[in-house]
C-alpha atoms as a printed R data frame, in Angstrom:
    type eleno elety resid chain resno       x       y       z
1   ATOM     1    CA   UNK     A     1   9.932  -6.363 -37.860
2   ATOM     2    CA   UNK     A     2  11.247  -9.348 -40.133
3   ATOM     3    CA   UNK     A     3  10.018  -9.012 -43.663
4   ATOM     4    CA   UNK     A     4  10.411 -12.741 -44.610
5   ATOM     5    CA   UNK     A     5  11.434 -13.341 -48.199
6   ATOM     6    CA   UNK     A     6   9.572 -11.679 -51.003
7   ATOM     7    CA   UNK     A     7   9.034 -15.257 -52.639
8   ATOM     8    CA   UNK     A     8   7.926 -18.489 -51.123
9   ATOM     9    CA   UNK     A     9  10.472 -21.229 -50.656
10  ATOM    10    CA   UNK     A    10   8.775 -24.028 -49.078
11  ATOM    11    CA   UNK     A    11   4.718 -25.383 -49.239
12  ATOM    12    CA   UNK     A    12   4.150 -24.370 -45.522
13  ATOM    13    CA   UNK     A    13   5.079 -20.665 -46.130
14  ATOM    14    CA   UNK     A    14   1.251 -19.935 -46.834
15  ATOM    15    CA   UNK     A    15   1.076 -16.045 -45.444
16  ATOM    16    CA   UNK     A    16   1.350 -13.503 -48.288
17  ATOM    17    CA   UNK     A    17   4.766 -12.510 -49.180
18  ATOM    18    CA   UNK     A    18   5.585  -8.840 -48.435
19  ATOM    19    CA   UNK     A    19   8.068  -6.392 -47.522
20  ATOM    20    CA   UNK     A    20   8.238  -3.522 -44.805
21  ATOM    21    CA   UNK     A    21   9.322   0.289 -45.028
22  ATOM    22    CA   UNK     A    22  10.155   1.787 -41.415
23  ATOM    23    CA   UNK     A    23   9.533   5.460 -41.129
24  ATOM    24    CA   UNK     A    24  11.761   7.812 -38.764
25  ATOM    25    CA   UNK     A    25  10.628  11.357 -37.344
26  ATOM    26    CA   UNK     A    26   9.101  13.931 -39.549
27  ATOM    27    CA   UNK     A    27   8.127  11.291 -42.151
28  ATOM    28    CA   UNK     A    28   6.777   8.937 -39.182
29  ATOM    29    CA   UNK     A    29   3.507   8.815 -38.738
30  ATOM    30    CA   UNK     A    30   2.136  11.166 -35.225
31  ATOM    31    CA   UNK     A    31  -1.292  11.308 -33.247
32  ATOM    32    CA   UNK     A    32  -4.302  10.462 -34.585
33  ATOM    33    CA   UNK     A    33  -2.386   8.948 -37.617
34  ATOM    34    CA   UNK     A    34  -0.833   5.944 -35.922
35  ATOM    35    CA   UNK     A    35  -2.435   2.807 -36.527
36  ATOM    36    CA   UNK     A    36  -2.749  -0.377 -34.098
37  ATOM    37    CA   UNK     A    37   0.594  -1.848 -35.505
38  ATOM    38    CA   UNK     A    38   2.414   1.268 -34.340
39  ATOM    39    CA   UNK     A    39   1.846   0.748 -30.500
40  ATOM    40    CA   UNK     A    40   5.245  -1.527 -30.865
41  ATOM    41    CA   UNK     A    41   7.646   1.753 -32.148
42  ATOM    42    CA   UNK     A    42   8.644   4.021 -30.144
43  ATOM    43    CA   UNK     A    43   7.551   7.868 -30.636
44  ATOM    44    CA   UNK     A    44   8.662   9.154 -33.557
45  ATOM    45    CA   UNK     A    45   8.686   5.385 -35.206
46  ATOM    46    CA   UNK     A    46   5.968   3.785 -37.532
47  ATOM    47    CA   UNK     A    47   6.037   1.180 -40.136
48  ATOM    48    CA   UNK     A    48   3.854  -0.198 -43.184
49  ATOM    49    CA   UNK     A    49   3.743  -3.799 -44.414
50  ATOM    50    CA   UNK     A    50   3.649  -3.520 -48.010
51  ATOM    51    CA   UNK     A    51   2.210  -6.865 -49.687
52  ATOM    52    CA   UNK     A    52   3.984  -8.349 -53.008
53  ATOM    53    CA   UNK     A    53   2.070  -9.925 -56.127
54  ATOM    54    CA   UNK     A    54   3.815 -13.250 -55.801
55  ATOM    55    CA   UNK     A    55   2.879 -16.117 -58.388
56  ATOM    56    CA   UNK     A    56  -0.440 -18.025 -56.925
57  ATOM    57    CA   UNK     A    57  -0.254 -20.763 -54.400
58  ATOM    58    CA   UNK     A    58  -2.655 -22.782 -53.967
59  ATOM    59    CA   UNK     A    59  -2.713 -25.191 -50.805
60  ATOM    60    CA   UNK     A    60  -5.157 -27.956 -50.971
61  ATOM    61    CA   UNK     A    61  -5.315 -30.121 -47.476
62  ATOM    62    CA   UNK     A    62  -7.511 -33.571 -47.862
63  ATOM    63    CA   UNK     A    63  -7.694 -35.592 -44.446
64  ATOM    64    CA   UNK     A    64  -9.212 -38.653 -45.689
65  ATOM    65    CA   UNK     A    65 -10.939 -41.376 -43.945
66  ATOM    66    CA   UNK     A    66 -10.274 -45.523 -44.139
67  ATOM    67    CA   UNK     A    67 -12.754 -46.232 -46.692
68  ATOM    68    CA   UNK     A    68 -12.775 -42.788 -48.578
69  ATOM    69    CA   UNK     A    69 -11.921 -42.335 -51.975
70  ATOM    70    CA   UNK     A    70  -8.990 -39.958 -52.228
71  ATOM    71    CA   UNK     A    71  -7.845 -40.164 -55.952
72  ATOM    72    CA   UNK     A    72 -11.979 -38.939 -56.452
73  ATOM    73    CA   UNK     A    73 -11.529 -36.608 -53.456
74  ATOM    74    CA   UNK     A    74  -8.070 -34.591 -54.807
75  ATOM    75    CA   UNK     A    75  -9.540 -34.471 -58.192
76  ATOM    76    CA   UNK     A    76 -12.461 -32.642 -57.123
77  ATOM    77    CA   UNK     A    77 -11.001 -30.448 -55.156
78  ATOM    78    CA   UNK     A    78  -8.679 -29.548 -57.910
79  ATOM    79    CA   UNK     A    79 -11.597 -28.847 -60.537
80  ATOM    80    CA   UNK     A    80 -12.884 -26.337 -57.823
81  ATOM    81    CA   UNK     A    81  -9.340 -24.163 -57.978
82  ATOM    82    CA   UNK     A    82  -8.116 -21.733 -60.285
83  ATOM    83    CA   UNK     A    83  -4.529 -23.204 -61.185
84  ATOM    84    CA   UNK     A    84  -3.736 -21.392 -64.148
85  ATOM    85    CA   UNK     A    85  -0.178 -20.543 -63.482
86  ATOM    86    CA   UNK     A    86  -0.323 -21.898 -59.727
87  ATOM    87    CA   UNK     A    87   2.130 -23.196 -57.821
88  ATOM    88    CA   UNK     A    88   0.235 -26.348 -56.269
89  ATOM    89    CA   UNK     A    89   0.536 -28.266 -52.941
90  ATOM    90    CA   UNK     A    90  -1.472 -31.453 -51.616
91  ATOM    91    CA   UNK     A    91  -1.121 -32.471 -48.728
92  ATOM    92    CA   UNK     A    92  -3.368 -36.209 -47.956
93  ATOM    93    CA   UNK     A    93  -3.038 -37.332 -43.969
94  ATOM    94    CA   UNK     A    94  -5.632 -39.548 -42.242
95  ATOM    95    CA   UNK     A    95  -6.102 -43.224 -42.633
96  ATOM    96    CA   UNK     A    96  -6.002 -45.248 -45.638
97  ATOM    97    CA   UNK     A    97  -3.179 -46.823 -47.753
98  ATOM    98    CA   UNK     A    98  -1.505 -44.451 -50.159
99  ATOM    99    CA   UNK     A    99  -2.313 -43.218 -53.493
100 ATOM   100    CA   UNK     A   100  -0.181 -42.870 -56.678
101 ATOM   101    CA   UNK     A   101   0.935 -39.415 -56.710
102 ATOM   102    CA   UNK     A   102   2.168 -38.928 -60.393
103 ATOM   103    CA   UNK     A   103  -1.520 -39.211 -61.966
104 ATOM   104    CA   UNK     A   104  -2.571 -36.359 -59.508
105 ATOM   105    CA   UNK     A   105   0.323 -34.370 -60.365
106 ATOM   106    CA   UNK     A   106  -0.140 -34.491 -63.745
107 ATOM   107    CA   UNK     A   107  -3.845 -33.841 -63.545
108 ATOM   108    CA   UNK     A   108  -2.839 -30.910 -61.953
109 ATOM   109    CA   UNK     A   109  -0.988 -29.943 -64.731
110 ATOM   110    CA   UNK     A   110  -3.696 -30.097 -67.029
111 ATOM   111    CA   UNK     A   111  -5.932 -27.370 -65.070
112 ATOM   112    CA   UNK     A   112  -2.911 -25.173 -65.859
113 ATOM   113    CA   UNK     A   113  -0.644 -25.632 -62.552
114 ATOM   114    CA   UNK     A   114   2.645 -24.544 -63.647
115 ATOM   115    CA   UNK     A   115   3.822 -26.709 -60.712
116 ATOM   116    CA   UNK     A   116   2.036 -29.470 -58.519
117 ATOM   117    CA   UNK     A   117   3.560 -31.532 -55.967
118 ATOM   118    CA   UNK     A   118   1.012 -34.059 -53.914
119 ATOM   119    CA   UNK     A   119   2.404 -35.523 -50.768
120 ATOM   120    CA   UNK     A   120   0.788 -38.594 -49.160
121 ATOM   121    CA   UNK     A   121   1.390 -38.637 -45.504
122 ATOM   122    CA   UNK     A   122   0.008 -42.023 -44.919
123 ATOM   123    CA   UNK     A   123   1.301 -45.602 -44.948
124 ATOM   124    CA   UNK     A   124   0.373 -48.683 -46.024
125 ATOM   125    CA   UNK     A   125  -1.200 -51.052 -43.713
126 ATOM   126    CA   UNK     A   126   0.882 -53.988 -45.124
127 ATOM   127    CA   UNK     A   127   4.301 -51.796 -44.734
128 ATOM   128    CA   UNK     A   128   3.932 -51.776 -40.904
129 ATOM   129    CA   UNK     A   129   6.380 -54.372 -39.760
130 ATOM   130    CA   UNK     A   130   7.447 -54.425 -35.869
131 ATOM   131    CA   UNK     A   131  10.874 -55.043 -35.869
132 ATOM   132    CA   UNK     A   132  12.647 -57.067 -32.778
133 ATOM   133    CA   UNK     A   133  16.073 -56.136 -32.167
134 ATOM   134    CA   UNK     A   134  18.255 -57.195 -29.852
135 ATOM   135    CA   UNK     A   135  21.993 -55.891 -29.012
136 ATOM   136    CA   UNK     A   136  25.095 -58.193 -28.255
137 ATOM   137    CA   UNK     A   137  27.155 -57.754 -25.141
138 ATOM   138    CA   UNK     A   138  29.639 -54.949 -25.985
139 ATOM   139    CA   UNK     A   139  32.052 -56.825 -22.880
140 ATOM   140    CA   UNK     A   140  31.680 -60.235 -24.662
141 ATOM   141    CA   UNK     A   141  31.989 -59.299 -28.076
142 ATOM   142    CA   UNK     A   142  35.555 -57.134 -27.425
143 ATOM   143    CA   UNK     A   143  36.883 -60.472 -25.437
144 ATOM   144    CA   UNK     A   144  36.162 -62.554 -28.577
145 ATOM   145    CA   UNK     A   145  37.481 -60.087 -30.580
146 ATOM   146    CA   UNK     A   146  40.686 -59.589 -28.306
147 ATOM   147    CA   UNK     A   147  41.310 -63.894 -29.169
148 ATOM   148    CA   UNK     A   148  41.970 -62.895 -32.406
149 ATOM   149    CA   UNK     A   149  44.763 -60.354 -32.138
150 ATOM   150    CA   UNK     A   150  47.317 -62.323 -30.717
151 ATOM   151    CA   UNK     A   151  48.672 -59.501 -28.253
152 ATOM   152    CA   UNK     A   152  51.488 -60.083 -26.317
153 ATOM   153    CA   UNK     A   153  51.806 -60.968 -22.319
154 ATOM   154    CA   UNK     A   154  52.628 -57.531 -21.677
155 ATOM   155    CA   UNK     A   155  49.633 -55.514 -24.049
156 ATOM   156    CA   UNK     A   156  47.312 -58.027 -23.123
157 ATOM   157    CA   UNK     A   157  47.626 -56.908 -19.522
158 ATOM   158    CA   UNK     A   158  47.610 -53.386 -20.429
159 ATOM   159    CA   UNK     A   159  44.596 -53.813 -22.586
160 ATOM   160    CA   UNK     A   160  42.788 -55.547 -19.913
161 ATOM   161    CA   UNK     A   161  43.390 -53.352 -17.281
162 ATOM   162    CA   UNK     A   162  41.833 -50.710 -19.369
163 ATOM   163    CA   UNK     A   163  39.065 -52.289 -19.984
164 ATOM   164    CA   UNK     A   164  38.460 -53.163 -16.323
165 ATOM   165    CA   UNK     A   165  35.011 -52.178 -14.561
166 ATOM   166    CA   UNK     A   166  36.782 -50.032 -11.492
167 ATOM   167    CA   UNK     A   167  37.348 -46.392 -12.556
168 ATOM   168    CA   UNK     A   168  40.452 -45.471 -14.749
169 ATOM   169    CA   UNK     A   169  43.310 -43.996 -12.633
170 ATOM   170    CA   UNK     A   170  43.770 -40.987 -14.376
171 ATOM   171    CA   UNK     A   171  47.359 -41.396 -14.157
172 ATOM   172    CA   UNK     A   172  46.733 -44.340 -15.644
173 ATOM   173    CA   UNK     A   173  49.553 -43.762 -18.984
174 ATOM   174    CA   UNK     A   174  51.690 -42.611 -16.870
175 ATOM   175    CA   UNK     A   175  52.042 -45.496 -15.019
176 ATOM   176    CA   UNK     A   176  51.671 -47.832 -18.241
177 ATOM   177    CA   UNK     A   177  55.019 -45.661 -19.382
178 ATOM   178    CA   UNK     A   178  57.010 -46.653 -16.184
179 ATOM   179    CA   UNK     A   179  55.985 -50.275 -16.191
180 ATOM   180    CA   UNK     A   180  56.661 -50.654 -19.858
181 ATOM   181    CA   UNK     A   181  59.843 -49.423 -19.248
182 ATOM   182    CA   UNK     A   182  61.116 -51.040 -16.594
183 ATOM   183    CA   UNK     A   183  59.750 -54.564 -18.062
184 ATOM   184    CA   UNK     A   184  61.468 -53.699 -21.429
185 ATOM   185    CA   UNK     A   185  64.649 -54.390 -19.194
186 ATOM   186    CA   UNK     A   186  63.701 -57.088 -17.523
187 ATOM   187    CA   UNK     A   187  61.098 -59.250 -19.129
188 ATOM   188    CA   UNK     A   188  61.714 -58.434 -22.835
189 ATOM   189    CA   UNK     A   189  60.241 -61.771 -23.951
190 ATOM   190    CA   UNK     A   190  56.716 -60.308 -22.563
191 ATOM   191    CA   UNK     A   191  56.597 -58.537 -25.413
192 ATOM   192    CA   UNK     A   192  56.671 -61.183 -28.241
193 ATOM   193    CA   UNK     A   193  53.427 -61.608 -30.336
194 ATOM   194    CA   UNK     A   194  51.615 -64.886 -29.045
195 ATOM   195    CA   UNK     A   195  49.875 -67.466 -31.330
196 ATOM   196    CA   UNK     A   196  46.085 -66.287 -31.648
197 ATOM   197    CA   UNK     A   197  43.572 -68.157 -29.405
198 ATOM   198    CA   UNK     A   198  41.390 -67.276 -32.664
199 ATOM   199    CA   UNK     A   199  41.230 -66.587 -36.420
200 ATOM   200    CA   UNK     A   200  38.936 -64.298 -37.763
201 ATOM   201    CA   UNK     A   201  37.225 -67.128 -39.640
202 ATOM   202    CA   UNK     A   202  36.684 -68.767 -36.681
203 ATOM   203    CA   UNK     A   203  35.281 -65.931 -35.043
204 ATOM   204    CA   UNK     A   204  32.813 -65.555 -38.091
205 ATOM   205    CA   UNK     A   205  31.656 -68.959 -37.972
206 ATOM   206    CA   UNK     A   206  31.201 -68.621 -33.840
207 ATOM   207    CA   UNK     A   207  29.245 -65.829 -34.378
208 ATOM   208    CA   UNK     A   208  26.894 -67.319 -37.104
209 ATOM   209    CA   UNK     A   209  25.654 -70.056 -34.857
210 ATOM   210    CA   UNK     A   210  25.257 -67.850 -31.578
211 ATOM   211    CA   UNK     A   211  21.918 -67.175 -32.913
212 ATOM   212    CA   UNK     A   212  20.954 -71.165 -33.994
213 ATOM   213    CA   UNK     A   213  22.419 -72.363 -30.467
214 ATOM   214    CA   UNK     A   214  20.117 -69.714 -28.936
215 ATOM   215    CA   UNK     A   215  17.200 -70.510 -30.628
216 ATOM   216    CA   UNK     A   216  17.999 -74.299 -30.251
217 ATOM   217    CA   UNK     A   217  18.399 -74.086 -26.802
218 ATOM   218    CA   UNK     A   218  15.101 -72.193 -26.511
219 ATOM   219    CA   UNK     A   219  13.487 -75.085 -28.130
220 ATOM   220    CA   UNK     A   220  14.794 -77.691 -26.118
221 ATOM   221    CA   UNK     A   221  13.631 -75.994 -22.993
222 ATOM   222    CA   UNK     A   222  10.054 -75.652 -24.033
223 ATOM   223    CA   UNK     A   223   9.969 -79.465 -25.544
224 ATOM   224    CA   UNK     A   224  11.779 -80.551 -21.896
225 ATOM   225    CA   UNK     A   225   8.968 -78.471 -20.086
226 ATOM   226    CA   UNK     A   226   6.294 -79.864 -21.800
227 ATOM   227    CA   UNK     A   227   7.320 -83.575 -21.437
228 ATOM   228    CA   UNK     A   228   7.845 -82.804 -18.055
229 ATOM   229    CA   UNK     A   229   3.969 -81.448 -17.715
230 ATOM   230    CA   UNK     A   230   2.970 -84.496 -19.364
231 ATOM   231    CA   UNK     A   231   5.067 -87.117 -17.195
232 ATOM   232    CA   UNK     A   232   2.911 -88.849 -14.468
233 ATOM   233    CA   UNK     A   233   5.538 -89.745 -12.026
234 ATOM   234    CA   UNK     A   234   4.798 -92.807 -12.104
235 ATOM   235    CA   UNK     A   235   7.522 -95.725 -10.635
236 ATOM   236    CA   UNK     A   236   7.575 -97.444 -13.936
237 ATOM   237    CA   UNK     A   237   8.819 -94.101 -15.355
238 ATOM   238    CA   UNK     A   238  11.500 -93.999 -12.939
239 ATOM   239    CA   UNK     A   239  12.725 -97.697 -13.080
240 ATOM   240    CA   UNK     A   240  13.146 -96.604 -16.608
241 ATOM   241    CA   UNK     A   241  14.844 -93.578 -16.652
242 ATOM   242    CA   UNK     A   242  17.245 -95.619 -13.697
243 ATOM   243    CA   UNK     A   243  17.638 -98.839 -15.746
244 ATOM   244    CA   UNK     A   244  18.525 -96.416 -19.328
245 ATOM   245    CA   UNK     A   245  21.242 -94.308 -17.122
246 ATOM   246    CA   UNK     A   246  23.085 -97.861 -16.153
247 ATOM   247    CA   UNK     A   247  24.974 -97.503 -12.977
248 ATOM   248    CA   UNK     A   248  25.540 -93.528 -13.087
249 ATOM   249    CA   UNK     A   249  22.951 -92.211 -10.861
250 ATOM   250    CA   UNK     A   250  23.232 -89.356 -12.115
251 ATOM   251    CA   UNK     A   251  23.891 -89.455 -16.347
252 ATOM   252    CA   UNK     A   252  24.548 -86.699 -18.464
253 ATOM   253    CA   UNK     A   253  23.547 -86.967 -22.105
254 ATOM   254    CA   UNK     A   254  25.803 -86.531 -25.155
255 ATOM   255    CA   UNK     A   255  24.284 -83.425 -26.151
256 ATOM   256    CA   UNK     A   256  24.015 -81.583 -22.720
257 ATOM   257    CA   UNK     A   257  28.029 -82.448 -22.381
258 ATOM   258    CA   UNK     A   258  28.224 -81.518 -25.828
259 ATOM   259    CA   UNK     A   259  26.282 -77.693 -24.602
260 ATOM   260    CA   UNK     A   260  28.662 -77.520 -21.719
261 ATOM   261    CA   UNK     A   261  32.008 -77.773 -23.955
262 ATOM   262    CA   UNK     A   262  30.636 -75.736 -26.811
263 ATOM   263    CA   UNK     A   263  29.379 -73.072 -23.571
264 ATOM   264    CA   UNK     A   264  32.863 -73.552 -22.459
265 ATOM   265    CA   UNK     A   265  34.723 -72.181 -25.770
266 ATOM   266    CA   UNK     A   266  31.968 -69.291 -26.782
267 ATOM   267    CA   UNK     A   267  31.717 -68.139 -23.282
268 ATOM   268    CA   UNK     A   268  30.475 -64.262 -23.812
269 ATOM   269    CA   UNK     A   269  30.960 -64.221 -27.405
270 ATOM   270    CA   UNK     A   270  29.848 -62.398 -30.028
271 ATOM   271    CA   UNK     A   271  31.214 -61.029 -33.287
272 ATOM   272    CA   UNK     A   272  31.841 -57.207 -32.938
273 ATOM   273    CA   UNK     A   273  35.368 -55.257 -33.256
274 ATOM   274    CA   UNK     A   274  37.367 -54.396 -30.652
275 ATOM   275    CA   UNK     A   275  37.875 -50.978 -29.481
276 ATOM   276    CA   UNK     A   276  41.753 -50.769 -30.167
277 ATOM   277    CA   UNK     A   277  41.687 -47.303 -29.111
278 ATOM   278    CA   UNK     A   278  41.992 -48.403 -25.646
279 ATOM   279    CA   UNK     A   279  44.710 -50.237 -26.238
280 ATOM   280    CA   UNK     A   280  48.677 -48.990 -24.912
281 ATOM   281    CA   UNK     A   281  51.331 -49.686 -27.487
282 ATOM   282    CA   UNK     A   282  55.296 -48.845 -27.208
283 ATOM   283    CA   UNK     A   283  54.087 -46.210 -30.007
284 ATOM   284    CA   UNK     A   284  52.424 -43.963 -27.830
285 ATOM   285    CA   UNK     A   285  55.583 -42.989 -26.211
């Protein structure tokens, strides 16, 4: 059997503290003598739990309703203890927005509680805000990343090929170590840092208006769908739409070309760091 400790250490040890003497052979209890809680020893085996005057705890659990009051309900319950020299615990769950803690504690204090803690379990109704997050492509935001680092012809293979979707070869650096060597002969320009395709301020500033392009875009669409709901396809709309386009029967505006190039240069972007660990360098051999 498992004692416990002879003191309390937390507010949800409740059961009296205690200790146990185990009693072997002659001294064990036999027969008639053995109690219920000896049917677990073996013959010959018996054992006593001997309780411990611990300081007083006093537990007091309010589960309060919406419209209850629970400062009026702790305090009551309080007056109705004997806390002289107590160790006290409250413990409020239920519904309702929380109360102040510190004036309960401290009335607590004055009905003699040598310690009082009061825990509030609930939360305010104003506090519950539903976040919406969303998470970047991890794919996109290492290739934006990768612009920035100005890698050479040769590591800029190397890193892409680990990066690829088909399964690693898992001879994979050995084969990285031949080919490096073998191109460090022949095509030792390959290895020269290139001009980045990116500066990290750039990619900062890319990555601040991913969100405003997205939400922009979003817009447009639902302004385009509702003028399109409200168009009456009429041929007067059409001679209209024909004679503003001029002789391209097919016009692009300004700002969807303007989409297209801006879609062209952020292209799965994002700004996140790249995972360098997958990168191959001369270093690792």
């Amino acid at each position: 059997t498992y004692p416990g400790s002879t003191e309390r250490t937390a507010t949800d040890q409740r059961a009296e503290r205690g200790y146990t003497i185990v009693q072997f052979g002659a001294d064990a209890r036999a027969g008639d003598e053995r109690e219920d809680r000896d049917d677990v020893c073996p013959a010959g085996v018996s054992y006593d739990r001997i309780p411990l005057d611990t300081r007083p705890h006093e537990y007091v659990d309010i589960e309060a309703t919406e419209d209850q009051d629970v400062d009026a309900a702790v305090r009551a319950e309080l007056q109705e203890r004997n806390l002289e020299g107590a160790v006290v615990a409250v413990r409020i769950i239920g519904e309702g927005d929380p109360v102040t803690v510190g004036p309960l504690e401290d009335f607590a204090h004055e009905l003699g509680a040598l310690v009082a803690r009061v825990s509030d379990r609930r939360q305010r109704g104003s506090d519950r805000v539903a976040i919406d997050v969303s998470f970047a492509d991890p794919e996109d935001a290492v290739e934006r990343r990768r612009q920035t680092l100005g890698l050479s012809t040769v590591v800029d293979e190397l890193e892409q090929q680990a990066r690829a979707e088909i399964p690693l070869d898992s001879n994979l650096k050995e084969e990285v170590k031949t080919d490096i060597e073998a191109r460090i002969e022949e095509e030792a320009e390959s290895f020269a840092p290139v001009e980045p395709e990116l500066t990290k301020e750039e990619l900062r500033e890319q990555a601040g208006t991913i969100g405003d392009t997205a939400s922009e875009t979003e817009s447009t669409s639902r302004a385009e769908t509702a003028e399109s709901d409200g168009a009456d396809g009429s041929d007067e709309s059409v001679s209209a739409d024909t004679a503003s386009a001029g002789d391209d029967p097919d016009p692009v505006s300004s700002s969807e070309t303007a989409d297209v190039e801006e879609d062209s240069k952020t292209e799965g972007s994002t700004a996140e760091d790249t995972t360098a660990d997958k990168q191959v360098g001369l270093d690792d051999y």
